[in-house]
Coordinates of N, CA and C in Angstrom, one line a residue:
X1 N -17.6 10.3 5.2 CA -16.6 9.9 4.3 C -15.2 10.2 4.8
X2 N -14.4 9.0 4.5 CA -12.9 9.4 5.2 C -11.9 10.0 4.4
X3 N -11.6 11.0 5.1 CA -10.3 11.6 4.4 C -9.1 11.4 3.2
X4 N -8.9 9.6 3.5 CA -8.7 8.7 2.6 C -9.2 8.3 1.5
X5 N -10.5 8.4 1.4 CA -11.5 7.4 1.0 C -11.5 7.9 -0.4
X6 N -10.9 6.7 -1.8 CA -11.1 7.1 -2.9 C -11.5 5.7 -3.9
X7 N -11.6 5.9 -4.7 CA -11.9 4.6 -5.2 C -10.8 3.6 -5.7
X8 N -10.8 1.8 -5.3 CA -9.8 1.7 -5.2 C -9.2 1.4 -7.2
X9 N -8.0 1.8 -6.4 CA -7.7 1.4 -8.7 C -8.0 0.3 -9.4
X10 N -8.1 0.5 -10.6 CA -8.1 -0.8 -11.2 C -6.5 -1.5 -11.3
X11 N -6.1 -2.7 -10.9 CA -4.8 -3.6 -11.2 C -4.5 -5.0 -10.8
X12 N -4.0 -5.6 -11.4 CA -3.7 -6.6 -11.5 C -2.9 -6.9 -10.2
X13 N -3.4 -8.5 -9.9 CA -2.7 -8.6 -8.6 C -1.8 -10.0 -8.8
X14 N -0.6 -10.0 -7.2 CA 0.2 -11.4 -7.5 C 0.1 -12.3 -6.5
X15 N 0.5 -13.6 -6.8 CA 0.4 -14.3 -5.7 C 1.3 -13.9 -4.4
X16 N 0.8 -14.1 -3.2 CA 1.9 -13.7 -2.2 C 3.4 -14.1 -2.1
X17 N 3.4 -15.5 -2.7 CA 4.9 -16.3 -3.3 C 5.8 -15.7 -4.1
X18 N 5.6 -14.2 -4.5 CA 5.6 -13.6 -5.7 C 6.1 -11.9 -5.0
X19 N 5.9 -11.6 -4.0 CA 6.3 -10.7 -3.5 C 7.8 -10.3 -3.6
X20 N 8.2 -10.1 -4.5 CA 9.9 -9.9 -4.1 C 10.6 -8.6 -5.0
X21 N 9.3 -7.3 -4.4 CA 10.1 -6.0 -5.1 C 9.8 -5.5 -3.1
X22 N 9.3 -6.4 -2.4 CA 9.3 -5.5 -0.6 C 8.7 -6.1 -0.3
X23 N 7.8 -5.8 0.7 CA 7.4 -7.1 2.2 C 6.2 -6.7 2.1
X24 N 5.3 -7.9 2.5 CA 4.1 -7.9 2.5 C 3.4 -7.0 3.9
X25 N 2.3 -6.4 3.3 CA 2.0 -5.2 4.3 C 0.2 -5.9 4.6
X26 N -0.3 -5.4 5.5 CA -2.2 -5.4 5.3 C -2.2 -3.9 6.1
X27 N -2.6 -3.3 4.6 CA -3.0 -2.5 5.0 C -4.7 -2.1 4.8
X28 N -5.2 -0.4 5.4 CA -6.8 -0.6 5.9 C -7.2 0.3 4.6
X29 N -6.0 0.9 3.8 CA -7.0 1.3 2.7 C -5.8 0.9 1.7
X30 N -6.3 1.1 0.0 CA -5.4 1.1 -0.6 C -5.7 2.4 -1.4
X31 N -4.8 3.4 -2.5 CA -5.7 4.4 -3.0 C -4.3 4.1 -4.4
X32 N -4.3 5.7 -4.6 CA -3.4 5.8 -5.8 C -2.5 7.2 -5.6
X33 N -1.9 7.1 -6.3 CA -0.9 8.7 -6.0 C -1.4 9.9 -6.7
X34 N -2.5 10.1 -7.4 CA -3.4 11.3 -7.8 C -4.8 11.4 -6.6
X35 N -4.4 10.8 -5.7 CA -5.1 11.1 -4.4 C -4.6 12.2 -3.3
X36 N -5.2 13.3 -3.4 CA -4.6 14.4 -3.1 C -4.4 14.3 -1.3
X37 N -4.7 13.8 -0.8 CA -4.8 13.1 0.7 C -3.4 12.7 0.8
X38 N -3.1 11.9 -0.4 CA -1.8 10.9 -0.5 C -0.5 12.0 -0.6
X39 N -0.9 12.8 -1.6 CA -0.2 14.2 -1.9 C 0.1 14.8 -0.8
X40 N -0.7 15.5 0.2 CA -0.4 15.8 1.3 C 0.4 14.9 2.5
X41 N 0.3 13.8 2.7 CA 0.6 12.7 3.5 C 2.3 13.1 3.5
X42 N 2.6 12.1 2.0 CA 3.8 12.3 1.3 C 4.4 13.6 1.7
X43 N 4.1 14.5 1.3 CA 4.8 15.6 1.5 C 5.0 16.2 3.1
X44 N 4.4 15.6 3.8 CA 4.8 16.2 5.3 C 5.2 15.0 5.8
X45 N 5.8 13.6 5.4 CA 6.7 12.8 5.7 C 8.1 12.6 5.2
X46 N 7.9 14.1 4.4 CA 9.5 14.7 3.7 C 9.7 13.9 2.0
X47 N 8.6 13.7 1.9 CA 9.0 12.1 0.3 C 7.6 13.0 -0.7
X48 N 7.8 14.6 -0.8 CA 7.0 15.6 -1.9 C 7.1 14.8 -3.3
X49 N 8.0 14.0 -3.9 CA 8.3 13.8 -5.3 C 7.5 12.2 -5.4
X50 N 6.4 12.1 -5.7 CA 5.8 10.6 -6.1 C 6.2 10.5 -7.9
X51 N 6.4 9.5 -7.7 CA 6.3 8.9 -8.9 C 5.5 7.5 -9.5
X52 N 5.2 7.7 -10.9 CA 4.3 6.0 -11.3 C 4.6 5.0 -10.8
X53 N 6.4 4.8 -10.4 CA 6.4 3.6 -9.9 C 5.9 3.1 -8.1
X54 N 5.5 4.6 -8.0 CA 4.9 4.5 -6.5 C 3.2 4.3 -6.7
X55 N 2.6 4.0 -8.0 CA 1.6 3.9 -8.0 C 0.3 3.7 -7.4
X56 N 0.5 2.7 -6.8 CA -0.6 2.6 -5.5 C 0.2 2.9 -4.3
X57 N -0.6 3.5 -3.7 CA 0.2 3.6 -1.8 C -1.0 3.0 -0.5
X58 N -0.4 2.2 -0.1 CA -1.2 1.5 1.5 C -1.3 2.7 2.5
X59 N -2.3 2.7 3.1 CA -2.4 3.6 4.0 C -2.7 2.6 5.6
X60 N -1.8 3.0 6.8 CA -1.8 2.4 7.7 C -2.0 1.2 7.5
X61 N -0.6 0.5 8.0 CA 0.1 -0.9 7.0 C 0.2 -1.8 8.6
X62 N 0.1 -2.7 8.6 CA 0.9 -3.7 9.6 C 2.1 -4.8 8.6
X63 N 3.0 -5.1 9.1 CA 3.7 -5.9 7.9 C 2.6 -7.6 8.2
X64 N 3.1 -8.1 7.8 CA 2.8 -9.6 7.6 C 4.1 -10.6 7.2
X65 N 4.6 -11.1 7.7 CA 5.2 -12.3 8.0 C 5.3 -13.4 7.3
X66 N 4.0 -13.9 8.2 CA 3.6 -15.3 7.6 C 2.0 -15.5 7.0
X67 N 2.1 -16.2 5.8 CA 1.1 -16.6 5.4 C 0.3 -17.4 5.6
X68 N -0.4 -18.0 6.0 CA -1.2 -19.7 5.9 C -1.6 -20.1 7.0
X69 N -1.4 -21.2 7.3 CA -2.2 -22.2 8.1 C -1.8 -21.3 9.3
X70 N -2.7 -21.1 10.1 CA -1.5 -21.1 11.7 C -0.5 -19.5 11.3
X71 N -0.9 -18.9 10.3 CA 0.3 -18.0 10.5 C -0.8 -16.5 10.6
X72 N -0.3 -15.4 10.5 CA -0.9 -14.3 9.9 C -2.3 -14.5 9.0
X73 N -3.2 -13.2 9.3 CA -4.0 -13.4 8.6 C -4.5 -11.5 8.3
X74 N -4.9 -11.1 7.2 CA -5.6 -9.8 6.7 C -6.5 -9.6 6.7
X75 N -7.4 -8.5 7.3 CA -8.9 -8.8 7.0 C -9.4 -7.3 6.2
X76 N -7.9 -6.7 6.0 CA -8.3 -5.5 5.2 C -7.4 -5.8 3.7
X77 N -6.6 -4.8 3.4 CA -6.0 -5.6 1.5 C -4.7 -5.9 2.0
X78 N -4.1 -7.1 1.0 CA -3.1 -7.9 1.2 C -2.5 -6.9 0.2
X79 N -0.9 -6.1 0.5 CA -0.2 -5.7 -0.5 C 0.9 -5.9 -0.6
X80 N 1.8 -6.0 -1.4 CA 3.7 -6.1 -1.7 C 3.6 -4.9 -1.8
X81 N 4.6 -4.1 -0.9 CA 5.0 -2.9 -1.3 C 6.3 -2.4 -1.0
X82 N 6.7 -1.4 -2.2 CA 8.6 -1.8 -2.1 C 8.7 -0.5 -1.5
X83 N 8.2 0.2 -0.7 CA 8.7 1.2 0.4 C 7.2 1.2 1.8
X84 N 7.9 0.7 2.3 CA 7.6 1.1 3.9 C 8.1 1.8 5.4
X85 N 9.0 2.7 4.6 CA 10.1 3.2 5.7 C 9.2 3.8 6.5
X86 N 7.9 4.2 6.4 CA 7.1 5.7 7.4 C 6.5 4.7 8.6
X87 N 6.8 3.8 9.0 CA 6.3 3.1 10.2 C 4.9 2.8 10.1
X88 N 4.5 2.3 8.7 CA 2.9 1.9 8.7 C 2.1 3.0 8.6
X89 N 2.4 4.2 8.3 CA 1.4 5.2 8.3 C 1.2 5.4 6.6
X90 N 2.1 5.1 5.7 CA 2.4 4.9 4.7 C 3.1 3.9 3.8
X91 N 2.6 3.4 2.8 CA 3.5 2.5 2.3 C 3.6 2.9 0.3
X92 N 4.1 3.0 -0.3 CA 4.8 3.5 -1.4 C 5.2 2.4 -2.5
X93 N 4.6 2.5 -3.9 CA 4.7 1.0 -4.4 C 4.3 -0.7 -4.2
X94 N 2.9 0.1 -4.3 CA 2.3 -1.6 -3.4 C 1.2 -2.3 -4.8
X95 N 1.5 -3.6 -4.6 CA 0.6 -4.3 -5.6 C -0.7 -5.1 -4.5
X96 N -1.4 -5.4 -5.1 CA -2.2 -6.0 -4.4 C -1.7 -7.6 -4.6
X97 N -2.3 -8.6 -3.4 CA -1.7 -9.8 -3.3 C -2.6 -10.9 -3.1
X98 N -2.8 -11.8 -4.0 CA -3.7 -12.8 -3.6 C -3.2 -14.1 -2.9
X99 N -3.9 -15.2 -2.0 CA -3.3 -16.0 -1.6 C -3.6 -16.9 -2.3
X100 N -3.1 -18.2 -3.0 CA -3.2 -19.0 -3.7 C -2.2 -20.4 -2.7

């Protein structure tokens, strides 16, 4: 079992066209911020204070670009998330994203 590894939340997701609270990320897990793993993370990347609107957090993110034909593709979860500053090791406020 991975260190990460929690169940993922229940939420509503948006289309990728739709992304405009931050940049689309694929990351390899998604969890939630009462994930004590997350708790730890957070706090030894100096950012101790989570809050609801950081609700879900990506763990090890690659960004994404482009969408579609010919462009980028995800084979772990598609998310919008409006903080990525930790270089992919972390991402902070992410929705999940469907392609449509």
């Amino acid at each position: 079992m991975s260190f990460f590894h929690h169940p993922k939340p229940a939420t509503s997701s948006i289309p990728a066209s739709q992304c405009n609270i931050g940049s689309l990320q694929c990351c390899n897990a998604i969890t939630d911020i009462s994930n004590p793993a997350v708790q730890v993370l957070a706090t030894l990347l100096g950012r101790p204070t989570l809050t609801t609107s950081d609700n879900l957090v990506g763990l090890t993110c690659d960004p994404v670009t482009v969408i579609g034909i010919g462009g980028a593709s995800c084979s772990s979860q598609l998310v919008c998330c409006q903080d990525n500053s930790f270089n992919g090791i972390i991402a902070f406020g992410c929705i999940p994203v469907i392609i449509i």
